[in-house]
Short mmCIF file of C-alpha atoms and ligand atoms in Angstrom, two decimals:
data_model
loop_
_atom_site.label_atom_id
_atom_site.label_comp_id
_atom_site.label_asym_id
_atom_site.label_seq_id
_atom_site.Cartn_x
_atom_site.Cartn_y
_atom_site.Cartn_z
CA MET K 9 -14.33 -13.32 -5.20
CA GLN K 10 -11.73 -10.82 -6.46
CA ALA K 11 -9.09 -12.64 -8.55
CA PHE K 12 -5.58 -12.18 -7.13
CA THR K 13 -2.27 -13.99 -6.59
CA TYR K 14 -0.07 -13.96 -3.50
CA TYR K 15 3.64 -14.68 -3.64
CA MET K 16 6.09 -14.01 -0.79
CA PRO K 17 8.88 -16.63 -0.79
CA THR K 18 11.05 -15.15 2.06
CA ARG K 19 11.51 -17.35 5.12
CA VAL K 20 11.12 -14.97 8.10
CA ILE K 21 12.84 -15.66 11.38
CA CYS K 22 11.83 -13.44 14.29
CA GLY K 23 13.13 -13.36 17.85
CA ARG K 24 15.82 -12.25 20.24
CA ASP K 25 19.28 -13.42 19.07
CA CYS K 26 17.76 -15.26 16.08
CA VAL K 27 20.78 -14.63 13.83
CA LEU K 28 22.86 -16.71 16.26
CA SER K 29 20.29 -19.32 17.33
CA ARG K 30 19.05 -19.96 13.75
CA GLY K 31 22.36 -19.16 11.99
CA ALA K 32 22.58 -22.67 10.60
CA LEU K 33 19.98 -21.48 8.01
CA PHE K 34 22.70 -19.42 6.25
CA ALA K 35 24.38 -22.69 5.31
CA GLU K 36 21.88 -23.34 2.52
CA LEU K 37 22.85 -20.08 0.74
CA GLY K 38 26.41 -20.95 -0.35
CA ARG K 39 30.03 -21.14 0.66
CA SER K 40 31.24 -17.56 0.65
CA ALA K 41 29.29 -14.41 1.56
CA LEU K 42 29.55 -10.83 0.49
CA ILE K 43 28.22 -8.90 3.51
CA VAL K 44 26.65 -5.58 2.23
CA THR K 45 26.33 -2.98 4.95
CA GLY K 46 26.98 0.57 6.11
CA LYS K 47 29.02 1.78 9.08
CA SER K 48 26.46 1.39 11.91
CA SER K 49 26.26 -2.43 11.85
CA ALA K 50 29.81 -2.64 13.32
CA LYS K 51 28.50 -0.74 16.39
CA ASN K 52 25.02 -2.16 16.91
CA GLY K 53 26.07 -5.82 17.09
CA ALA K 54 24.40 -6.98 13.77
CA LEU K 55 27.63 -7.46 11.83
CA ALA K 56 29.36 -9.39 14.63
CA ASP K 57 26.34 -11.72 14.95
CA VAL K 58 26.27 -12.41 11.21
CA LEU K 59 30.06 -13.03 11.11
CA SER K 60 29.90 -15.53 13.99
CA ALA K 61 26.92 -17.31 12.48
CA LEU K 62 28.79 -17.66 9.15
CA GLU K 63 31.96 -18.79 10.89
CA ALA K 64 30.04 -21.44 12.85
CA ASN K 65 28.84 -22.86 9.51
CA GLY K 66 32.41 -22.83 8.09
CA GLN K 67 31.42 -20.17 5.52
CA THR K 68 33.79 -17.41 4.54
CA ALA K 69 32.81 -13.67 4.43
CA THR K 70 33.99 -10.47 2.76
CA VAL K 71 32.61 -7.25 4.19
CA PHE K 72 31.51 -4.39 1.87
CA ASP K 73 30.70 -1.57 4.29
CA ARG K 74 30.68 1.40 1.92
CA VAL K 75 26.92 1.67 1.29
CA THR K 76 25.63 5.16 2.05
CA PRO K 77 22.00 6.37 2.24
CA ASN K 78 20.15 6.45 -1.10
CA PRO K 79 22.61 4.05 -2.81
CA THR K 80 23.90 4.85 -6.25
CA VAL K 81 24.63 2.64 -9.25
CA ALA K 82 28.32 3.36 -8.72
CA CYS K 83 28.05 1.90 -5.17
CA VAL K 84 26.34 -1.16 -6.52
CA ARG K 85 29.13 -1.56 -9.13
CA GLU K 86 31.75 -1.36 -6.40
CA GLY K 87 29.92 -4.10 -4.52
CA VAL K 88 29.68 -6.35 -7.62
CA ALA K 89 33.40 -5.89 -8.25
CA LEU K 90 34.29 -6.91 -4.69
CA LEU K 91 31.91 -9.84 -4.80
CA GLN K 92 33.53 -11.14 -7.99
CA ALA K 93 37.11 -10.53 -6.73
CA ALA K 94 36.25 -12.45 -3.51
CA GLY K 95 34.48 -15.24 -5.38
CA ALA K 96 31.37 -14.82 -3.17
CA ASP K 97 28.34 -16.91 -4.11
CA PHE K 98 25.71 -15.34 -1.88
CA VAL K 99 24.91 -12.00 -0.34
CA VAL K 100 23.98 -10.94 3.26
CA ALA K 101 22.53 -7.51 3.77
CA VAL K 102 22.91 -5.92 7.19
CA GLY K 103 21.42 -2.46 7.81
CA GLY K 104 18.59 -0.16 6.84
CA GLY K 105 16.83 0.02 3.48
CA SER K 106 19.94 1.45 1.81
CA PRO K 107 22.28 -1.57 2.37
CA MET K 108 19.29 -3.96 1.80
CA ASP K 109 18.47 -2.41 -1.57
CA ALA K 110 22.15 -2.16 -2.59
CA ALA K 111 22.50 -5.87 -1.75
CA LYS K 112 19.57 -6.81 -3.93
CA ALA K 113 20.98 -4.86 -6.87
CA ILE K 114 24.44 -6.40 -6.33
CA ALA K 115 22.96 -9.92 -6.18
CA THR K 116 21.12 -9.23 -9.42
CA LEU K 117 23.71 -7.33 -11.44
CA ALA K 118 26.36 -9.93 -10.49
CA VAL K 119 24.44 -12.48 -12.66
CA GLN K 120 22.70 -10.06 -15.10
CA PRO K 121 25.23 -7.36 -16.07
CA ARG K 122 23.73 -4.12 -17.37
CA SER K 123 25.26 -0.90 -18.72
CA ASP K 124 24.56 2.34 -16.79
CA GLU K 125 21.95 3.30 -19.44
CA GLU K 126 20.11 -0.01 -19.01
CA VAL K 127 20.08 -0.39 -15.21
CA PHE K 128 16.62 1.27 -14.93
CA ALA K 129 15.23 -0.18 -18.21
CA GLY K 130 13.34 -3.01 -16.40
CA GLY K 131 12.83 -6.50 -17.78
CA TYR K 132 15.10 -8.24 -15.32
CA GLU K 133 14.98 -12.05 -15.39
CA ALA K 134 14.11 -13.81 -12.14
CA ARG K 135 17.80 -14.59 -11.43
CA ALA K 136 19.95 -13.33 -8.59
CA LEU K 137 22.44 -14.70 -6.09
CA PRO K 138 20.72 -15.99 -2.93
CA MET K 139 20.34 -13.42 -0.16
CA ALA K 140 19.72 -13.12 3.57
CA HIS K 141 18.66 -9.78 5.08
CA VAL K 142 19.09 -8.50 8.57
CA PRO K 143 17.26 -5.15 8.96
CA THR K 144 18.65 -2.68 11.50
CA THR K 145 15.90 -0.08 10.95
CA ALA K 146 12.12 -0.64 11.18
CA GLY K 147 10.59 1.00 8.18
CA THR K 148 11.40 -0.03 4.67
CA GLY K 149 10.27 -3.67 4.87
CA SER K 150 12.83 -4.28 2.13
CA GLU K 151 13.68 -7.64 3.76
CA VAL K 152 10.36 -9.00 2.37
CA THR K 153 9.96 -7.04 -0.92
CA PRO K 154 11.29 -7.72 -4.44
CA TYR K 155 12.34 -4.08 -4.94
CA ALA K 156 15.68 -2.28 -4.86
CA ILE K 157 15.40 1.54 -4.97
CA LEU K 158 18.49 3.26 -6.31
CA THR K 159 19.41 6.88 -6.97
CA ASN K 160 18.86 7.51 -10.69
CA ASP K 161 21.05 10.49 -11.56
CA ALA K 162 20.12 10.51 -15.27
CA GLY K 163 16.44 10.82 -14.34
CA GLN K 164 17.20 13.07 -11.29
CA THR K 165 15.03 10.82 -9.11
CA LYS K 166 14.99 7.45 -7.31
CA THR K 167 13.89 4.44 -9.30
CA SER K 168 13.17 0.85 -8.30
CA ILE K 169 14.44 -2.22 -10.04
CA THR K 170 12.62 -5.49 -9.47
CA SER K 171 12.37 -9.21 -10.21
CA SER K 172 10.86 -12.03 -8.15
CA ALA K 173 14.41 -13.26 -7.48
CA MET K 174 15.02 -10.10 -5.49
CA PHE K 175 12.95 -11.42 -2.62
CA PRO K 176 15.56 -12.43 -0.03
CA ARG K 177 15.58 -16.17 0.84
CA LEU K 178 15.90 -15.39 4.53
CA ALA K 179 15.03 -12.37 6.78
CA PHE K 180 16.15 -12.26 10.39
CA LEU K 181 14.21 -9.82 12.60
CA ASP K 182 15.62 -8.78 16.00
CA GLY K 183 14.83 -5.41 17.54
CA LYS K 184 17.95 -5.43 19.68
CA TYR K 185 19.98 -3.94 16.88
CA MET K 186 17.86 -0.80 17.10
CA ALA K 187 18.60 -0.11 20.77
CA HIS K 188 20.61 3.01 19.81
CA LEU K 189 18.91 4.02 16.64
CA PRO K 190 18.59 7.81 16.92
CA VAL K 191 15.10 9.28 17.49
CA SER K 192 15.07 11.01 14.09
CA SER K 193 15.82 7.75 12.25
CA THR K 194 13.26 5.87 14.38
CA VAL K 195 10.60 8.45 13.52
CA ASN K 196 11.48 8.70 9.85
CA THR K 197 11.61 4.95 9.25
CA ALA K 198 8.36 4.38 11.18
CA LEU K 199 6.74 6.98 8.89
CA ASP K 200 7.94 4.96 5.92
CA ALA K 201 6.29 1.83 7.31
CA PHE K 202 3.08 3.74 8.03
CA SER K 203 3.13 5.10 4.50
CA HIS K 204 3.56 1.56 3.05
CA ALA K 205 0.54 0.19 4.93
CA VAL K 206 -1.63 3.25 4.06
CA GLU K 207 -0.52 3.35 0.41
CA GLY K 208 -0.99 -0.38 0.05
CA MET K 209 -4.68 0.10 0.98
CA LEU K 210 -4.94 3.11 -1.41
CA SER K 211 -3.44 1.19 -4.28
CA ARG K 212 -5.44 0.07 -7.30
CA ASN K 213 -3.41 -3.17 -7.02
CA ALA K 214 -4.53 -3.90 -3.43
CA THR K 215 -5.71 -7.47 -2.92
CA PRO K 216 -7.56 -9.09 0.00
CA MET K 217 -4.20 -10.44 1.26
CA SER K 218 -2.37 -7.11 1.01
CA ASP K 219 -5.26 -5.37 2.78
CA ALA K 220 -5.21 -7.96 5.58
CA LEU K 221 -1.50 -7.44 6.08
CA ALA K 222 -1.82 -3.63 5.95
CA LYS K 223 -4.61 -3.56 8.54
CA GLU K 224 -2.66 -5.70 10.96
CA SER K 225 0.38 -3.55 10.38
CA LEU K 226 -1.58 -0.37 11.14
CA ARG K 227 -3.21 -1.87 14.24
CA ILE K 228 0.28 -2.51 15.71
CA LEU K 229 2.12 0.40 14.15
CA TYR K 230 -0.17 3.35 14.73
CA PRO K 231 -0.03 3.39 18.56
CA LEU K 232 3.73 2.88 18.36
CA LEU K 233 4.14 5.64 15.82
CA GLN K 234 2.85 8.07 18.43
CA LYS K 235 5.61 6.89 20.79
CA THR K 236 8.58 7.00 18.41
CA ALA K 237 9.59 10.54 19.40
CA GLY K 238 10.34 9.24 22.92
CA GLU K 239 12.14 6.24 24.36
CA LEU K 240 11.12 2.82 23.01
CA THR K 241 11.73 -0.41 24.86
CA ILE K 242 13.38 -3.22 22.97
CA ASP K 243 10.08 -5.11 22.98
CA GLU K 244 8.46 -2.09 21.31
CA ARG K 245 11.31 -2.07 18.79
CA ASP K 246 10.47 -5.72 18.00
CA GLU K 247 6.81 -4.78 17.47
CA LEU K 248 7.75 -1.88 15.26
CA LEU K 249 9.98 -4.15 13.18
CA TYR K 250 7.25 -6.74 12.88
CA ALA K 251 4.71 -4.09 11.81
CA SER K 252 7.21 -2.65 9.34
CA MET K 253 7.68 -6.16 7.87
CA LEU K 254 3.87 -6.58 7.47
CA ALA K 255 3.83 -3.22 5.66
CA GLY K 256 6.63 -4.47 3.45
CA MET K 257 4.66 -7.64 2.66
CA THR K 258 1.77 -5.36 1.78
CA ILE K 259 3.66 -3.35 -0.81
CA ALA K 260 5.31 -6.51 -2.13
CA GLN K 261 1.78 -7.26 -3.43
CA SER K 262 0.24 -3.82 -4.02
CA GLY K 263 3.24 -1.60 -4.82
CA THR K 264 3.38 1.95 -3.53
CA THR K 265 1.32 4.86 -4.81
CA ALA K 266 1.53 8.60 -5.53
CA VAL K 267 2.99 9.44 -2.07
CA HIS K 268 6.24 7.54 -2.81
CA GLY K 269 6.31 8.81 -6.42
CA MET K 270 6.00 12.42 -5.19
CA GLY K 271 8.45 11.96 -2.25
CA TYR K 272 11.43 10.99 -4.49
CA SER K 273 11.91 14.64 -5.63
CA LEU K 274 12.06 15.75 -1.99
CA THR K 275 14.82 13.23 -1.34
CA TYR K 276 16.70 13.77 -4.58
CA PHE K 277 16.72 17.61 -4.65
CA TYR K 278 16.45 18.43 -0.92
CA GLY K 279 18.06 15.41 0.81
CA ILE K 280 14.93 14.83 2.87
CA ASP K 281 14.94 11.32 4.43
CA HIS K 282 12.77 8.86 2.48
CA GLY K 283 10.33 8.14 5.32
CA ARG K 284 10.02 11.79 6.28
CA ALA K 285 9.36 12.73 2.63
CA ASN K 286 6.38 10.30 2.62
CA GLY K 287 5.19 11.53 6.02
CA LEU K 288 5.19 15.12 4.82
CA LEU K 289 2.85 14.23 1.93
CA LEU K 290 0.51 11.83 3.74
CA GLY K 291 -1.76 14.31 5.54
CA GLY K 292 -2.67 16.17 2.35
CA THR K 293 -3.14 12.82 0.58
CA LEU K 294 -5.55 11.52 3.24
CA ARG K 295 -7.49 14.73 3.09
CA LEU K 296 -7.82 14.41 -0.66
CA CYS K 297 -9.07 10.83 -0.19
CA GLU K 298 -11.73 12.18 2.15
CA LYS K 299 -12.79 14.77 -0.47
CA LYS K 300 -12.89 12.08 -3.17
CA LYS K 301 -14.73 9.67 -0.87
CA VAL K 302 -12.20 6.87 -1.31
CA PRO K 303 -13.70 3.81 0.47
CA ALA K 304 -10.34 2.51 1.79
CA LEU K 305 -9.95 5.68 3.91
CA GLU K 306 -12.54 4.49 6.39
CA GLU K 307 -10.78 1.13 6.68
CA ILE K 308 -7.44 2.83 7.23
CA LEU K 309 -8.82 5.04 10.04
CA SER K 310 -10.61 2.10 11.60
CA ALA K 311 -7.37 0.04 11.63
CA CYS K 312 -5.67 3.01 13.33
CA SER K 313 -8.70 3.48 15.72
CA ASP K 314 -8.48 7.24 15.10
CA THR K 315 -10.17 10.01 13.16
CA LEU K 316 -8.68 11.73 10.09
CA ASP K 317 -7.99 14.84 12.21
CA GLY K 318 -6.35 12.60 14.78
CA VAL K 319 -4.04 10.91 12.26
CA CYS K 320 -3.10 14.31 10.71
CA ALA K 321 -2.31 15.65 14.16
CA THR K 322 -0.11 12.64 14.94
CA LEU K 323 1.75 13.19 11.69
CA ASP K 324 2.16 16.91 12.36
CA ALA K 325 3.55 16.27 15.85
CA LEU K 326 6.09 13.77 14.57
CA LEU K 327 7.18 15.94 11.56
CA GLY K 328 7.72 19.07 13.66
CA GLN K 329 9.17 22.08 11.82
CA ARG K 330 8.74 21.62 8.07
CA GLU K 331 11.36 22.50 5.50
CA SER K 332 10.97 25.66 3.50
CA ILE K 333 10.77 25.00 -0.22
CA PRO K 334 9.92 27.73 -2.78
CA ARG K 335 6.52 27.28 -4.46
CA ALA K 336 8.14 27.34 -7.94
CA ARG K 337 10.20 24.25 -6.97
CA LEU K 338 7.09 22.48 -5.62
CA GLU K 339 5.28 23.19 -8.89
CA GLU K 340 8.26 21.64 -10.74
CA PHE K 341 8.09 18.54 -8.44
CA ALA K 342 4.35 18.26 -9.17
CA VAL K 343 5.02 18.15 -12.88
CA ARG K 344 7.74 15.56 -12.37
CA ALA K 345 5.46 13.45 -10.20
CA MET K 346 2.70 13.34 -12.86
CA SER K 347 5.02 11.34 -15.11
CA ASN K 348 5.61 8.76 -12.36
CA LYS K 349 3.69 5.47 -12.89
CA ASN K 350 2.65 5.49 -9.25
CA ILE K 351 0.03 8.26 -9.95
CA LYS K 352 -2.19 5.91 -11.94
CA LYS K 353 -1.75 3.12 -9.37
CA SER K 354 -3.50 5.24 -6.76
CA ALA K 355 -7.19 4.56 -6.16
CA TYR K 356 -7.60 8.33 -5.66
CA GLU K 357 -5.60 9.04 -8.85
CA PRO K 358 -4.79 12.67 -8.27
CA THR K 359 -4.94 15.28 -11.03
CA ALA K 360 -1.94 17.60 -11.73
CA GLU K 361 -3.71 20.33 -9.74
CA GLU K 362 -4.31 17.95 -6.77
CA VAL K 363 -0.66 16.84 -6.74
CA LYS K 364 0.33 20.49 -6.59
CA THR K 365 -2.15 21.13 -3.76
CA ILE K 366 -0.63 18.22 -1.73
CA PHE K 367 2.87 19.56 -2.23
CA PHE K 368 1.75 23.07 -1.20
CA SER K 369 -0.10 21.81 1.87
CA ALA K 370 3.04 19.87 2.95
CA PHE K 371 5.18 22.96 3.24
CA PRO K 372 4.60 26.41 4.68
CA ALA K 373 4.48 29.21 2.01
CA SER K 374 7.87 30.82 1.57
P1 NAP D 403 19.18 3.98 5.62
O1 NAP D 403 19.57 4.89 4.57
O2 NAP D 403 19.37 2.53 5.34
O3 NAP D 403 19.86 4.37 6.98
C1 NAP D 403 19.73 5.65 7.51
C2 NAP D 403 20.80 5.92 8.56
O4 NAP D 403 20.61 5.11 9.73
C3 NAP D 403 22.20 5.61 8.03
O5 NAP D 403 23.04 6.65 8.41
C4 NAP D 403 22.53 4.32 8.82
O6 NAP D 403 23.89 4.19 9.00
C5 NAP D 403 21.83 4.47 10.11
N1 NAP D 403 21.49 3.24 10.80
C6 NAP D 403 20.91 2.16 10.26
N2 NAP D 403 20.65 1.25 11.21
C7 NAP D 403 21.10 1.76 12.39
C8 NAP D 403 21.09 1.27 13.70
N3 NAP D 403 20.55 0.12 14.07
N4 NAP D 403 21.64 2.09 14.73
C9 NAP D 403 22.11 3.33 14.38
N5 NAP D 403 22.12 3.79 13.14
C10 NAP D 403 21.62 3.02 12.14
O7 NAP D 403 17.64 4.29 5.95
P2 NAP D 403 16.25 3.50 5.78
O8 NAP D 403 15.23 4.51 6.01
O9 NAP D 403 16.33 2.25 6.52
O10 NAP D 403 16.26 3.12 4.23
C11 NAP D 403 15.93 4.10 3.27
C12 NAP D 403 16.17 3.53 1.88
O11 NAP D 403 15.27 2.39 1.69
C13 NAP D 403 15.79 4.53 0.78
O12 NAP D 403 16.82 4.45 -0.22
C14 NAP D 403 14.48 4.07 0.28
O13 NAP D 403 14.23 4.43 -1.06
C15 NAP D 403 14.58 2.57 0.43
N6 NAP D 403 13.30 1.82 0.54
C16 NAP D 403 13.26 0.61 -0.01
C17 NAP D 403 12.04 -0.09 -0.01
C18 NAP D 403 12.02 -1.48 -0.64
O14 NAP D 403 10.95 -2.14 -0.72
N7 NAP D 403 13.11 -2.00 -1.15
C19 NAP D 403 10.91 0.42 0.61
C20 NAP D 403 11.00 1.71 1.20
C21 NAP D 403 12.24 2.39 1.14
P3 NAP D 403 24.84 3.20 8.08
O15 NAP D 403 24.14 3.09 6.73
O16 NAP D 403 26.14 3.80 8.04
O17 NAP D 403 24.80 1.85 8.69
FE1 FE D 404 9.26 3.48 1.35
#
């Protein structure tokens, strides 16, 4: 038997109105919450549900609603300052991956202060304020991972910080908050989840448990992925959210691979949404896996019940018109990607030339 460990300490609560019906669970986290969120949670009902659950428990709350996509260290510092001024002793994240990741960094830096130069230096102790997460997008799976991905301006990329204490204590999953999530965000976040499940299976750190989670994620996610460009019912939103969580549980064990490592340049320099950036690079990656006869490819396709051409056609249809990026820039991104630790974590470990080919195949020549 392959030797492996499995650790996923987050209590997951799924179901319609679960923040309200199981809100008593927040009581175990502390007296006073810092709610970390963006602007949309005030409109989709998630913030109101969290505030009433906390009030019913007699807990106080301070709202920090200034998290923007691809959160920066400055944003995290603003959150830590507000947390300390308010005397909050736990954190509730409400939103997509950006507020969830900002919340993890706030909960960690509040008890382990770091200078700007040291934020990305690693070596965090397993200490953070307790957290509950309420995802309002279905894609990142951040509610069940120990990673916070922040914009790293010094490195001109996005970099994750991690410790086992960054797993939230609680994750509440309810697709109703996504009723009005725009089509483009639905597609892009679903592509992120798909990428997590696929990359988990292509990782050198895959385990029997992470593969089982990834296959179940793909079985549910792939048919839904094809529907994300149209109207989804709330039940389908629930399913998407569940599949995204399974994909998050996958990467919590396996980590991500070259696709994520390469996509960060597309987001940092061209502002391309995180999930879309991964989606743009996936087709070329899967074709390389076929060329290199990577065994996991067959298992991925079987979990999707589709062929390689079929999966690539699905991705193409969802991605639509691709951005135009000069070849010289793509060559520069390929060089950057080669220094990312994710390259070596990939079972198909791409060469510098192969990374360049994937970038070139993702964008029309300009
Ligand atoms: P996001 O940046 O959190 O949100 C994208 C946009 O969607 C924002 O404008 C947001 O508005 C809006 N939005 C969120 N929920 C909505 C809803 N229910 N209805 C309407 N609009 C809504 O996007 P994301 O794709 O979820 O997260 C991406 C981030 O997660 C990236 O930084 C990525 O690196 C990270 N990530 C983390 C992990 C991990 O394991 N930690 C894994 C993958 C990706 P507001 O923000 O104003 O509310
Ligand atoms: Fe991701």
